mmCIF file of C-alpha atoms in Angstrom:
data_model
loop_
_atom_site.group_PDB
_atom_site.id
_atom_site.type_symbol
_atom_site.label_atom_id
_atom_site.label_comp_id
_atom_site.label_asym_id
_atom_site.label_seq_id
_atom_site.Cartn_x
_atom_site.Cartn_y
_atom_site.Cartn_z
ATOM 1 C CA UNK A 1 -23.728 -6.497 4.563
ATOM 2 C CA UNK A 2 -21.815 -7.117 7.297
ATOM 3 C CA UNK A 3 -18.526 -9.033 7.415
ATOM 4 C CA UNK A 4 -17.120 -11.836 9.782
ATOM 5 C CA UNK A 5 -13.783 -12.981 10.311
ATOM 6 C CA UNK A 6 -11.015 -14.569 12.762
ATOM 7 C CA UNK A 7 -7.512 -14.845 13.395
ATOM 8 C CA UNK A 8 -6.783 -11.568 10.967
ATOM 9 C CA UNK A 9 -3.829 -9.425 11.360
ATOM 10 C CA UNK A 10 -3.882 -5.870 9.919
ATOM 11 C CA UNK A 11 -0.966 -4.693 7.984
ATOM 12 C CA UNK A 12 -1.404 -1.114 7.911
ATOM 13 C CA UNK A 13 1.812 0.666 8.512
ATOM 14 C CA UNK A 14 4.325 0.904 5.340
ATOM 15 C CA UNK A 15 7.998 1.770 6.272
ATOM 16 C CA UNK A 16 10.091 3.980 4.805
ATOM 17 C CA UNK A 17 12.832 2.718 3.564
ATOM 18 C CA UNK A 18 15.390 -0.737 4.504
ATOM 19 C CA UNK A 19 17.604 1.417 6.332
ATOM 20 C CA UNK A 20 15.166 4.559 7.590
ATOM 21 C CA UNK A 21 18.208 6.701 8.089
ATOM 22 C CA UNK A 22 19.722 6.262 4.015
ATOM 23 C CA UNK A 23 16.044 7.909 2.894
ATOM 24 C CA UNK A 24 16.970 10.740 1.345
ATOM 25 C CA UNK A 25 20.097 9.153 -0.042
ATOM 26 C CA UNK A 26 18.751 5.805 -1.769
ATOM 27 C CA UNK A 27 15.944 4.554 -2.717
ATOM 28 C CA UNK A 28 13.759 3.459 0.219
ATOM 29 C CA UNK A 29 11.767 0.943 1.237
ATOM 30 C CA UNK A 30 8.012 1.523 2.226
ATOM 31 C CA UNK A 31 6.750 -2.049 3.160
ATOM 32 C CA UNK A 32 8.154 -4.085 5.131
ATOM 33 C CA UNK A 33 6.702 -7.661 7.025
ATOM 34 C CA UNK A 34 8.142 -8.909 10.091
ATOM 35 C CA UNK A 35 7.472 -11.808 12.399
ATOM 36 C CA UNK A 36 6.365 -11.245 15.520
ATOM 37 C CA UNK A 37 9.161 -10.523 18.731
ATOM 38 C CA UNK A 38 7.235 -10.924 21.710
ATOM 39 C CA UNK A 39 9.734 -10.043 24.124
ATOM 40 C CA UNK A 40 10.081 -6.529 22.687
ATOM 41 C CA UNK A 41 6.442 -5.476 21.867
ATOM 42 C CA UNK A 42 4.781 -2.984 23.259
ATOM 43 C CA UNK A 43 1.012 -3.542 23.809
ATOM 44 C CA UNK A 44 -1.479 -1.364 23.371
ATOM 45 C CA UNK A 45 -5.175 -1.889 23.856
ATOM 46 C CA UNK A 46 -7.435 -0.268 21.075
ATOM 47 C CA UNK A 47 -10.863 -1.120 19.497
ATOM 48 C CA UNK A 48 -11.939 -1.314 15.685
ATOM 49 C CA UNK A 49 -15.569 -0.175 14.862
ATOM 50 C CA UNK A 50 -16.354 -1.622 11.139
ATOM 51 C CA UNK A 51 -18.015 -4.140 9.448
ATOM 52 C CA UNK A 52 -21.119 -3.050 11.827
ATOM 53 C CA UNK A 53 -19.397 -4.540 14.566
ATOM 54 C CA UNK A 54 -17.194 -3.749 17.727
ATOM 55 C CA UNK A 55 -14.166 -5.336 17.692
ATOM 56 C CA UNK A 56 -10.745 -5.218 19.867
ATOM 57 C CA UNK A 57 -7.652 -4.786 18.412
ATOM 58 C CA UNK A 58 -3.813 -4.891 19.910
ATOM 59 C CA UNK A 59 -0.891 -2.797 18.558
ATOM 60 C CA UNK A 60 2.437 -4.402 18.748
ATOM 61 C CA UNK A 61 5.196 -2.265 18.377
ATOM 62 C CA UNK A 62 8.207 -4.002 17.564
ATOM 63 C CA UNK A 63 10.213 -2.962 13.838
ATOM 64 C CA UNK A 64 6.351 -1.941 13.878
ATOM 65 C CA UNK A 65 3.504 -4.085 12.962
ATOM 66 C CA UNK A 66 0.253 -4.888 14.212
ATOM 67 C CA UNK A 67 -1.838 -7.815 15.434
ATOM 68 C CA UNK A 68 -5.424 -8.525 15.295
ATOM 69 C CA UNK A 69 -6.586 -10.407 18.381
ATOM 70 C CA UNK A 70 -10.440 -10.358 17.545
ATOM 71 C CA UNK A 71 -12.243 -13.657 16.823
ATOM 72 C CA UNK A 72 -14.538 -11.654 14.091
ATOM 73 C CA UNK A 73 -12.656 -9.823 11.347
ATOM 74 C CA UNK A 74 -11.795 -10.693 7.714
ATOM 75 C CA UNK A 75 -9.598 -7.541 6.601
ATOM 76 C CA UNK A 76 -5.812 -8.144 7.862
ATOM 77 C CA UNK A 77 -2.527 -7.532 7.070
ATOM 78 C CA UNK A 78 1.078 -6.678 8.873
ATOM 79 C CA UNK A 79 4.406 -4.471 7.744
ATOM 80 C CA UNK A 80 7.318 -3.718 10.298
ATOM 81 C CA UNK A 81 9.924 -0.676 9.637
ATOM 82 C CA UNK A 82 13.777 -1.153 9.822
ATOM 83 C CA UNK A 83 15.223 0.161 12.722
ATOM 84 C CA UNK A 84 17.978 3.148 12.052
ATOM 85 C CA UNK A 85 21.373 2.267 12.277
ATOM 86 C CA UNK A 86 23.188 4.782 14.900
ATOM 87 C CA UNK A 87 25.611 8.103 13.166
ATOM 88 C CA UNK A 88 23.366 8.561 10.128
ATOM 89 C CA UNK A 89 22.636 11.633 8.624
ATOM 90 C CA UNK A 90 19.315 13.991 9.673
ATOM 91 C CA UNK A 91 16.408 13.365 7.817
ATOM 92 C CA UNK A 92 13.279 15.981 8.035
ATOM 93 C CA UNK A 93 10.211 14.096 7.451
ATOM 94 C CA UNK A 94 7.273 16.661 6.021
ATOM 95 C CA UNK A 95 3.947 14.939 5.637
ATOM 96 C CA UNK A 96 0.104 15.505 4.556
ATOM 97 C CA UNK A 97 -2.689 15.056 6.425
ATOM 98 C CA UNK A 98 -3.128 11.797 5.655
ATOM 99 C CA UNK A 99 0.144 10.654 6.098
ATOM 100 C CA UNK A 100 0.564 11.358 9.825
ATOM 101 C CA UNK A 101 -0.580 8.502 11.627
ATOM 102 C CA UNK A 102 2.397 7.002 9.735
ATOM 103 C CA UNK A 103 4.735 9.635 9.695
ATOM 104 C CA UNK A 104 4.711 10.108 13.432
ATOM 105 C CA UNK A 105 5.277 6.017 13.384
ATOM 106 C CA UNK A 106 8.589 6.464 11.414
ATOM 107 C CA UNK A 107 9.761 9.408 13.404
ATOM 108 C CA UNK A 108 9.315 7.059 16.726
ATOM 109 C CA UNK A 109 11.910 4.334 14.975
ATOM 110 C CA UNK A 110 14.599 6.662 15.009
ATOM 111 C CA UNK A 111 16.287 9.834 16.269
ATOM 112 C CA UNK A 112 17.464 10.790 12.873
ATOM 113 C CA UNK A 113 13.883 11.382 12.064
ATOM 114 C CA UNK A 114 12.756 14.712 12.394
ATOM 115 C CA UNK A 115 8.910 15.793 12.003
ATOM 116 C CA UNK A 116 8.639 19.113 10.209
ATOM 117 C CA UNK A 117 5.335 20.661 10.126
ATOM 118 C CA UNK A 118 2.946 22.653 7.457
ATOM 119 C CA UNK A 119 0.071 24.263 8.196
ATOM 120 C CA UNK A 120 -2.344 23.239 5.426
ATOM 121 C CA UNK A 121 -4.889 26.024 5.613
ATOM 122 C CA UNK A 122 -6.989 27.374 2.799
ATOM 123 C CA UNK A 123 -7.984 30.965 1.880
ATOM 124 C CA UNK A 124 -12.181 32.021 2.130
ATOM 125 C CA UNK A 125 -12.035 31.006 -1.445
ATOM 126 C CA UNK A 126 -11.199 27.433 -1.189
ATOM 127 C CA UNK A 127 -7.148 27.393 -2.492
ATOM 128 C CA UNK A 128 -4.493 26.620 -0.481
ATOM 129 C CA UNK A 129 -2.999 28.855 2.134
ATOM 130 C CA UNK A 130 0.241 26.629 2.907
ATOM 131 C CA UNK A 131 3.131 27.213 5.086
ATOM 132 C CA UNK A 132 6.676 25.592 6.070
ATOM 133 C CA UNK A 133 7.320 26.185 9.230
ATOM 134 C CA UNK A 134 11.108 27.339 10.518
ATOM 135 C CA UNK A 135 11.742 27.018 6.466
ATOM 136 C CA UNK A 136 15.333 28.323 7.162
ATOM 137 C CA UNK A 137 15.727 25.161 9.809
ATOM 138 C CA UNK A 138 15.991 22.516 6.691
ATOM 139 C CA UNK A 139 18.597 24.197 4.510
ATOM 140 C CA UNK A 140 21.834 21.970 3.831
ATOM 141 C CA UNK A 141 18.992 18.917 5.523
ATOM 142 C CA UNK A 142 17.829 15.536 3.475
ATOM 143 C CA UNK A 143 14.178 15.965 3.249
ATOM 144 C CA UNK A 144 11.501 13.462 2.507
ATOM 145 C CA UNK A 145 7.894 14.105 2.240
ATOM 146 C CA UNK A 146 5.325 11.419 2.628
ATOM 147 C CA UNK A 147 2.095 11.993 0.234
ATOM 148 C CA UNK A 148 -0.810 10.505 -0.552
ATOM 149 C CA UNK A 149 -2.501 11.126 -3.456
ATOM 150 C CA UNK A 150 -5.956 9.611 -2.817
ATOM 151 C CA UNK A 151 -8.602 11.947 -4.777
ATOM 152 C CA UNK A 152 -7.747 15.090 -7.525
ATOM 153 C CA UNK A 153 -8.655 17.382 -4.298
ATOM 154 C CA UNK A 154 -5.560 16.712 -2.526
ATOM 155 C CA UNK A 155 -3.241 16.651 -5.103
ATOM 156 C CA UNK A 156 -2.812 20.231 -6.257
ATOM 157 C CA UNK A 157 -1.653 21.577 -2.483
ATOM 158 C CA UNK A 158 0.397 18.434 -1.959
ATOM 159 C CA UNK A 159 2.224 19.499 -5.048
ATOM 160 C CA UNK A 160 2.493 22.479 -3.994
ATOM 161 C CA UNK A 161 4.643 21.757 -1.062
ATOM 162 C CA UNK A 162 6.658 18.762 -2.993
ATOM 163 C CA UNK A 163 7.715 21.805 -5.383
ATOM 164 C CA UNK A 164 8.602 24.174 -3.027
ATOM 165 C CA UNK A 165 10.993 22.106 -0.732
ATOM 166 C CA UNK A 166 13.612 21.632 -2.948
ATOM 167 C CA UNK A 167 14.185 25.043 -3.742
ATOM 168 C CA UNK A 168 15.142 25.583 0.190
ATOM 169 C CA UNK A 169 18.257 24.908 -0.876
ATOM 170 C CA UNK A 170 18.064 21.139 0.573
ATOM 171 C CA UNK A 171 21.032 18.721 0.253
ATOM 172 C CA UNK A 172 18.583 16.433 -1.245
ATOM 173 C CA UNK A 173 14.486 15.241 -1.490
ATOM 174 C CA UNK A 174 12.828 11.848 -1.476
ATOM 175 C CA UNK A 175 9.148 12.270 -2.280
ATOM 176 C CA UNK A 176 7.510 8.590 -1.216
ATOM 177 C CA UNK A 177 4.095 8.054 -2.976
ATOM 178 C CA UNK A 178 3.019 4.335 -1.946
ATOM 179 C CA UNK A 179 0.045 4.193 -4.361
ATOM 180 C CA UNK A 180 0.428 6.053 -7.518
ATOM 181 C CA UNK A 181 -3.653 6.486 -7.956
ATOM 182 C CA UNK A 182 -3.914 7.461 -11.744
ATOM 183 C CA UNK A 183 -4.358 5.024 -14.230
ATOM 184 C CA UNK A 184 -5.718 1.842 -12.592
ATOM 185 C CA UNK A 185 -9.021 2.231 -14.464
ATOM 186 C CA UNK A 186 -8.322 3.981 -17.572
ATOM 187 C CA UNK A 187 -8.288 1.891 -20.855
ATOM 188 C CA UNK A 188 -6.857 3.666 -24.317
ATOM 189 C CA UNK A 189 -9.159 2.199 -26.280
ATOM 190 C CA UNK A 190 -10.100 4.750 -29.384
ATOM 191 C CA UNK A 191 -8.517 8.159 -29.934
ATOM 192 C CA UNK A 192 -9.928 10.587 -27.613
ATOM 193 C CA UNK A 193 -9.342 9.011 -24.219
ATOM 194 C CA UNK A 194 -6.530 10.462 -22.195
ATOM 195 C CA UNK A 195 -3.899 8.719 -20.166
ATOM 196 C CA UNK A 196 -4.389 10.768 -16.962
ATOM 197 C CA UNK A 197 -1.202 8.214 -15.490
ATOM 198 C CA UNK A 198 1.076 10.035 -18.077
ATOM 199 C CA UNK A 199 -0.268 13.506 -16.851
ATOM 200 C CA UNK A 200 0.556 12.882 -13.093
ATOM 201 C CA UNK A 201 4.189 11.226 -14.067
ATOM 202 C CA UNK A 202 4.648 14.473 -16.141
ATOM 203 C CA UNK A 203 3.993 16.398 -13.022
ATOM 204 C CA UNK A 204 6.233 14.600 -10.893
ATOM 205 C CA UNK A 205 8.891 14.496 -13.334
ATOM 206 C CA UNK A 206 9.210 18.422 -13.226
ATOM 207 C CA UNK A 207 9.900 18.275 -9.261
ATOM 208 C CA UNK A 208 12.934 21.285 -9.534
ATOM 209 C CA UNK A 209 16.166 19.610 -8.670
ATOM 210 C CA UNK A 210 18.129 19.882 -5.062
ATOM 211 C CA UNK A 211 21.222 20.585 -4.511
ATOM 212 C CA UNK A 212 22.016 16.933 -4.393
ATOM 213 C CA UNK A 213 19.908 16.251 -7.935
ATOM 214 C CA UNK A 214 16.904 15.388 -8.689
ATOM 215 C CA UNK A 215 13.655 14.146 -6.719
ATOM 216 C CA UNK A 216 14.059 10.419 -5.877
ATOM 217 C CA UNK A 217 10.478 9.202 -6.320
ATOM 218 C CA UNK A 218 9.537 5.753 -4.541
ATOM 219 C CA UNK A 219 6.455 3.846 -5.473
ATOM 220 C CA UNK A 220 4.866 0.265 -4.778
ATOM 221 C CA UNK A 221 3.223 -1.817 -7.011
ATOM 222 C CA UNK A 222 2.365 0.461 -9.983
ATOM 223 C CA UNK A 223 -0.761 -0.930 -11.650
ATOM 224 C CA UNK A 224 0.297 -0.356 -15.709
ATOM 225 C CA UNK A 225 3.978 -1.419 -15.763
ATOM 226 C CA UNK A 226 3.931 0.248 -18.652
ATOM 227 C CA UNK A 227 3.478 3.834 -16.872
ATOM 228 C CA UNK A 228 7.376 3.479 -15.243
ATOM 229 C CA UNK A 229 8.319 4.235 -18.797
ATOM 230 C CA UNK A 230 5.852 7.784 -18.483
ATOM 231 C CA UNK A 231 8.487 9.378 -16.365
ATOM 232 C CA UNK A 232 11.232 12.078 -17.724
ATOM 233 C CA UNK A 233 15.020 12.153 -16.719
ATOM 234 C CA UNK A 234 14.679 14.483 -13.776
ATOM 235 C CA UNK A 235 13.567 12.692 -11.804
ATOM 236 C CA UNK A 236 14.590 9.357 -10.065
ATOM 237 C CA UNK A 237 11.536 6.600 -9.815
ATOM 238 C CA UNK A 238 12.125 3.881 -7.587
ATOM 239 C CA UNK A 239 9.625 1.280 -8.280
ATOM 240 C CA UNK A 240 8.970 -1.329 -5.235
ATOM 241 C CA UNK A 241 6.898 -4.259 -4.452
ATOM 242 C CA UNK A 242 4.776 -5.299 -1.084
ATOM 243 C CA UNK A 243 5.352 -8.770 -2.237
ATOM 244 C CA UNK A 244 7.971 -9.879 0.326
ATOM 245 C CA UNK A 245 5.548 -8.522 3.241
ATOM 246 C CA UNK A 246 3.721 -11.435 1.908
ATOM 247 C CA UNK A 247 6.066 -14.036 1.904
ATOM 248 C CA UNK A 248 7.204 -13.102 4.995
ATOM 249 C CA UNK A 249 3.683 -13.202 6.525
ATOM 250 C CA UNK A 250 2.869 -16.816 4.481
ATOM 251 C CA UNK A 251 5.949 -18.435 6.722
ATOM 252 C CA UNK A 252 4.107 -17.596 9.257
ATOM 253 C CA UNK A 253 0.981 -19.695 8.874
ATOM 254 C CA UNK A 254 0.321 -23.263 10.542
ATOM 255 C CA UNK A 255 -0.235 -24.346 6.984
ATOM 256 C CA UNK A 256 2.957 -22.431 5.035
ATOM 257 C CA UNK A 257 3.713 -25.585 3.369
ATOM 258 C CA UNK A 258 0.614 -25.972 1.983
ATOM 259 C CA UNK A 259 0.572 -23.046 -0.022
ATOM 260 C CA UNK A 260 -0.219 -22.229 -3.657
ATOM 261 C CA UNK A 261 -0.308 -18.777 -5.294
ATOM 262 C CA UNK A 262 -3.351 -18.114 -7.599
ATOM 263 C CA UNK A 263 -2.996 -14.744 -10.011
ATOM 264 C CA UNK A 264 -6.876 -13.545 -11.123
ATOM 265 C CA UNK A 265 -5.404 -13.017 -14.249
ATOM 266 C CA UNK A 266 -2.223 -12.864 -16.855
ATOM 267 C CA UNK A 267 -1.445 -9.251 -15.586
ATOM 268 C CA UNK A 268 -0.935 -10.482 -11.882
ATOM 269 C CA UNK A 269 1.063 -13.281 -13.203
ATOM 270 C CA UNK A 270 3.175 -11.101 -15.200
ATOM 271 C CA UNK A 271 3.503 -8.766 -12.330
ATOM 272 C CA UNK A 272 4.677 -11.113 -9.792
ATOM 273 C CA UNK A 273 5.408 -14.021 -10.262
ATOM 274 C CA UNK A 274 8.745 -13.929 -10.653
ATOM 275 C CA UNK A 275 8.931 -12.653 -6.885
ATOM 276 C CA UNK A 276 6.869 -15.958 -5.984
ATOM 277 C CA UNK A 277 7.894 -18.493 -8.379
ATOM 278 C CA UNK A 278 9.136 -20.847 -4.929
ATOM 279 C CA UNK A 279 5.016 -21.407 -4.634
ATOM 280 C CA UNK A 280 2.789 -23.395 -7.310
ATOM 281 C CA UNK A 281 1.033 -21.281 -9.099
ATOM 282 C CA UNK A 282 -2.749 -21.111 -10.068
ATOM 283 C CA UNK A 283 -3.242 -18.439 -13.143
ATOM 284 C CA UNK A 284 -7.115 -17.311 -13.807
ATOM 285 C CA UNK A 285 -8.056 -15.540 -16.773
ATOM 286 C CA UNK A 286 -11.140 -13.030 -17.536
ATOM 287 C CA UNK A 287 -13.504 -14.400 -20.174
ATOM 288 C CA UNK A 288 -16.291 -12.435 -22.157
ATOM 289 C CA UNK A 289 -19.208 -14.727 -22.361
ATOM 290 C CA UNK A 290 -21.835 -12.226 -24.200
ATOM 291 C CA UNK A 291 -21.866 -8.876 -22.218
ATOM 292 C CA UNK A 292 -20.379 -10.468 -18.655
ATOM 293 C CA UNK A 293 -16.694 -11.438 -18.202
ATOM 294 C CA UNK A 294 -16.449 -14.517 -16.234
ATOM 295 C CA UNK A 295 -13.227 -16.177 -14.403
ATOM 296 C CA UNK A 296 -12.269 -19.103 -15.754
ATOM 297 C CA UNK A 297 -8.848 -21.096 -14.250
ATOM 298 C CA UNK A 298 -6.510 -21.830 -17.248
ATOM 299 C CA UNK A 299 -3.762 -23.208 -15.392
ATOM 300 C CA UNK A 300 -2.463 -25.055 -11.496
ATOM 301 C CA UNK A 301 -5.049 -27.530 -9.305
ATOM 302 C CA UNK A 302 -6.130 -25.355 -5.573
ATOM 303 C CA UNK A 303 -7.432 -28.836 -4.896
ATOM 304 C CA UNK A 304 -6.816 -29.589 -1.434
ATOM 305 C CA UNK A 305 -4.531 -26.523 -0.799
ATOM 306 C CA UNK A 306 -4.497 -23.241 1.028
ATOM 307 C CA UNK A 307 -4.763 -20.763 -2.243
ATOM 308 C CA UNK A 308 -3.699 -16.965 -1.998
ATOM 309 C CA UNK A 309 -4.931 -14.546 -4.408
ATOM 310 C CA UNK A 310 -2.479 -11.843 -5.222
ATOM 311 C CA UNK A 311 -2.658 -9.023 -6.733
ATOM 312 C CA UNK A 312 -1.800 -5.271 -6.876
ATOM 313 C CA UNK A 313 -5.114 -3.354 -5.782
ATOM 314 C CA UNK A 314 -8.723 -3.979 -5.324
ATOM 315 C CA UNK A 315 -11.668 -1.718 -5.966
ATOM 316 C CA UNK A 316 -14.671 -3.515 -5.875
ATOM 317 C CA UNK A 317 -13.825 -6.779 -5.263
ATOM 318 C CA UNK A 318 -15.534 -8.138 -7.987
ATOM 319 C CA UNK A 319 -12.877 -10.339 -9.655
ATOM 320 C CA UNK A 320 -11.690 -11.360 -6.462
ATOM 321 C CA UNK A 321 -14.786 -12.969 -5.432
ATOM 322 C CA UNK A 322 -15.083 -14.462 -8.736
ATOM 323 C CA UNK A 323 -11.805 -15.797 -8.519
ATOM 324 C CA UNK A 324 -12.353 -17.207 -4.858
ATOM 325 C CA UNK A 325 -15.524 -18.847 -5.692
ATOM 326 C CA UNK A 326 -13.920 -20.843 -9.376
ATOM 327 C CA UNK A 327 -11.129 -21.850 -6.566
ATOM 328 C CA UNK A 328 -13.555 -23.161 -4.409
ATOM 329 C CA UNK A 329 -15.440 -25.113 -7.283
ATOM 330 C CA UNK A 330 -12.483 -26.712 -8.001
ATOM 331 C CA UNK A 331 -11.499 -27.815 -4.192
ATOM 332 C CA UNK A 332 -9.499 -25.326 -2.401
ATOM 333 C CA UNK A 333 -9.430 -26.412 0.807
ATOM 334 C CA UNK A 334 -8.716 -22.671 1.889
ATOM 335 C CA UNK A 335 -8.629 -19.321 0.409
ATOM 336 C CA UNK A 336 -6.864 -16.280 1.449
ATOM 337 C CA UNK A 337 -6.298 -12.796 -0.744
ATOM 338 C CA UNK A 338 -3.474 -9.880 -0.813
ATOM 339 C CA UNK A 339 -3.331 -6.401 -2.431
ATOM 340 C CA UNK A 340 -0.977 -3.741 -2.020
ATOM 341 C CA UNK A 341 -3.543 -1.265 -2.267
ATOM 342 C CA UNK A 342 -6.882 -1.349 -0.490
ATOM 343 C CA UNK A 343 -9.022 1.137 -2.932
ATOM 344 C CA UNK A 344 -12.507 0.123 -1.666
ATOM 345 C CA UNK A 345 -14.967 2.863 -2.969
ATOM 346 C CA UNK A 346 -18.039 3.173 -1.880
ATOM 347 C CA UNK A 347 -17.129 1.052 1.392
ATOM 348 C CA UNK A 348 -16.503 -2.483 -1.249
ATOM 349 C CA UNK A 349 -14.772 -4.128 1.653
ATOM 350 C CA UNK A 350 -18.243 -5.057 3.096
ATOM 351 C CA UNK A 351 -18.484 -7.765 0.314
ATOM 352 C CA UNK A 352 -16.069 -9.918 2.033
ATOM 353 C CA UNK A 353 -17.631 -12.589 4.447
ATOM 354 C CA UNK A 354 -14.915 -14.550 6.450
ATOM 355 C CA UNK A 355 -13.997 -18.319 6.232
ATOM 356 C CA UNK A 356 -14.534 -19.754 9.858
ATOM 357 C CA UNK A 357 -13.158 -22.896 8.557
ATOM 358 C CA UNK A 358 -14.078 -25.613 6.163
ATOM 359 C CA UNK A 359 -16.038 -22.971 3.954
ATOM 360 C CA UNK A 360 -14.033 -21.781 1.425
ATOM 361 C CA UNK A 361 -16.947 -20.832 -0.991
ATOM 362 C CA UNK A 362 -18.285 -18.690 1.607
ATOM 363 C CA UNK A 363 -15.420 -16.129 2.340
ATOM 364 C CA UNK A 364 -11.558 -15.737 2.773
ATOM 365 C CA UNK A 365 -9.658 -16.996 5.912
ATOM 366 C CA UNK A 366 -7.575 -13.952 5.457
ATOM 367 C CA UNK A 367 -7.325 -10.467 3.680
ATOM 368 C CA UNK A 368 -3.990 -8.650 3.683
ATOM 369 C CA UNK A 369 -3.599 -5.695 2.646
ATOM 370 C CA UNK A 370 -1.096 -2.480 3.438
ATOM 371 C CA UNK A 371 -2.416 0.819 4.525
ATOM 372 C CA UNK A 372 -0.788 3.018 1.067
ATOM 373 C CA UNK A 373 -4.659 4.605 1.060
ATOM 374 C CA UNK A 374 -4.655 5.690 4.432
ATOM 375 C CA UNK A 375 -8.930 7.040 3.759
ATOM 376 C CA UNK A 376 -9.227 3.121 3.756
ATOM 377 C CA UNK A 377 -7.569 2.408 6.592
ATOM 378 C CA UNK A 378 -9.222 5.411 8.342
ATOM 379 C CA UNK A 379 -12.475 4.561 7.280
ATOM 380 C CA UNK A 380 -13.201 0.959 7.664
ATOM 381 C CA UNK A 381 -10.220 -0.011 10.204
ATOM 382 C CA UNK A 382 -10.516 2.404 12.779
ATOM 383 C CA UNK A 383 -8.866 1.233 16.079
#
């Protein structure tokens, strides 16, 4: 099925921290929105090939976000990175695969950024053949890695590495992990199942400690909020929100004062609404009616107003289609959805039809999301 949209803008580029340069040393910051400075950007011409259809796209680089310019797409989002404040201390920036569209993004903010490479090779037998290179160059550095931990394949050699550069006797090590992926579909139900979230935080919690203490661990929108209670005392979780990104990005709109916030169901609400409580809020709720669970609204009136969905990932889509169709029932003039994290298996994205205006039961007028599963962004947002 192919997908439609207008007026989008793609936020696919998480920063690193509020201050790039205080990484290593505090907790930092991986999304960030920013309006737009069009006396500073840089343009460059590129062209998206998804949704079945050719589309052209324009990267503005100014604190780093970019802009959609097509008249036909319905995925979009923006983030923008803080610029580094001069005299800061050296920061070595290691990275995956993944990760290096993004990395080499935050290295260009900044001469306190330094790219350090690893050669992520693999033996005849499949395991990982990894190597640091100029390993005696980082001693006495702060070092931050950049992972992404998007399928069990991945994760053992990224590990690897996030073991093995704090024992180069570092001054200190930030390990950023925007989308912790474990978890988000489990459900501890009868004895038996196994909480694969406590497993991972396990893992990470064993990080051996620096010279300046243990691993500070940052990560955004953590679907269980429970599972911030799975981590031991060595290391240092930092637990962040791309929730201002969207706030930032709803002041933006012709129609910001016609906002209203609508959560798909008492876990959103729980999860953020405390960062949005300035909005009027909608609250959904999941019903079982026989063997189907249907959205019902239990709370707010989208009659009339511009309603965003929010909420921390999206697989599927299912619920959020639900949810945008019982908001259109009930007169939303306009309906827009965020999530943090994109998960889209099985390319679930092409569900989405676009609102060209006046249909809100037909699609969304916009789709934000932030690029912390990079496969996603690669995939279906290529520019």
């Amino acid at each position: 099925m192919a997908a439609t949209a207008s007026r989008a803008t793609l936020a696919r580029d998480p920063a690193l921290s509020r201050d790039i340069q205080t990484l290593a040393k505090s907790p930092p910051h991986l999304l960030r929105l920013s309006k737009h400075h069009s006396n500073k950007n840089l343009n460059l011409k590129s062209e998206l090939r998804s949704f079945e259809r050719s589309h052209q796209w324009s990267l503005e680089t100014d604190r780093l976000h970019v802009t959609h310019n097509s008249s036909s797409s319905p995925m979009s989002a923006s983030a923008t990175m803080d610029s580094a404040s001069k005299g800061s201390k050296k920061i070595c920036l290691f990275y995956c695969a993944e990760t290096k569209a993004l990395a080499d993004r935050v290295a260009a903010e900044s001469d306190a950024i330094e790219l350090r490479n690893i050669n992520w090779r693999t033996f005849d037998d499949g395991f990982p053949n990894l190597f640091i290179s100029n390993a005696h160059g980082i001693r006495g550095q702060h070092v931050a890695f950049l992972a992404s931990f998007s399928s069990p394949g991945v994760i053992f050699e990224q590990l690897s590495i996030i073991y093995a550069l704090p024992r180069m006797f570092i001054s200190s090590f930030t390990l950023v992990l925007p989308f912790f992926p474990t978890g988000s579909s489990e459900r501890m139900e009868e004895e038996g199942d196994i909480a694969t979230a406590f497993t991972l935080a396990r893992i990470l919690s064993n990080i051996p400690i620096s010279r300046g203490g243990p691993t500070s661990l940052v990560i955004f929108d953590i679907h269980a909020l429970q599972e911030r209670f799975y981590f031991g005392e060595n290391v240092l979780p930092c637990f962040e929100s791309g929730v201002p990104l969207l706030k930032s990005r709803l002041q933006q709109l012709p129609d910001s004062d016609n906002i209203t916030i609508a959560f798909p169901d008492d876990g959103a609400w729980k999860r953020f609404h405390k960062q949005l409580q300035h909005f009027p809020v909608i609250i959904c709720t999941k019903v079982r009616e026989g063997n189907q669970r249907i959205v019902r609204l239990k709370e707010g009136n989208p009659k009339g107003r511009h309603v965003v969905i929010v909420d921390d990932l999206v697989q599927s889509g299912g619920t959020l289609i639900e949810c945008q169709k019982l908001l259109a029932d009930n007169g939303a003039a306009k309906i827009s959805a965020y999530v943090t994290h994109g998960i889209f298996p099985n390319r679930s994205w092409e569900r989405f039809q676009h609102d060209n205006g006046g249909a809100p039961d037909k699609g969304l007028a916009y789709f934000w999301i932030t690029d912390s599963c990079p496969l996603t962004v690669k995939e279906g947002f290529q520019r």
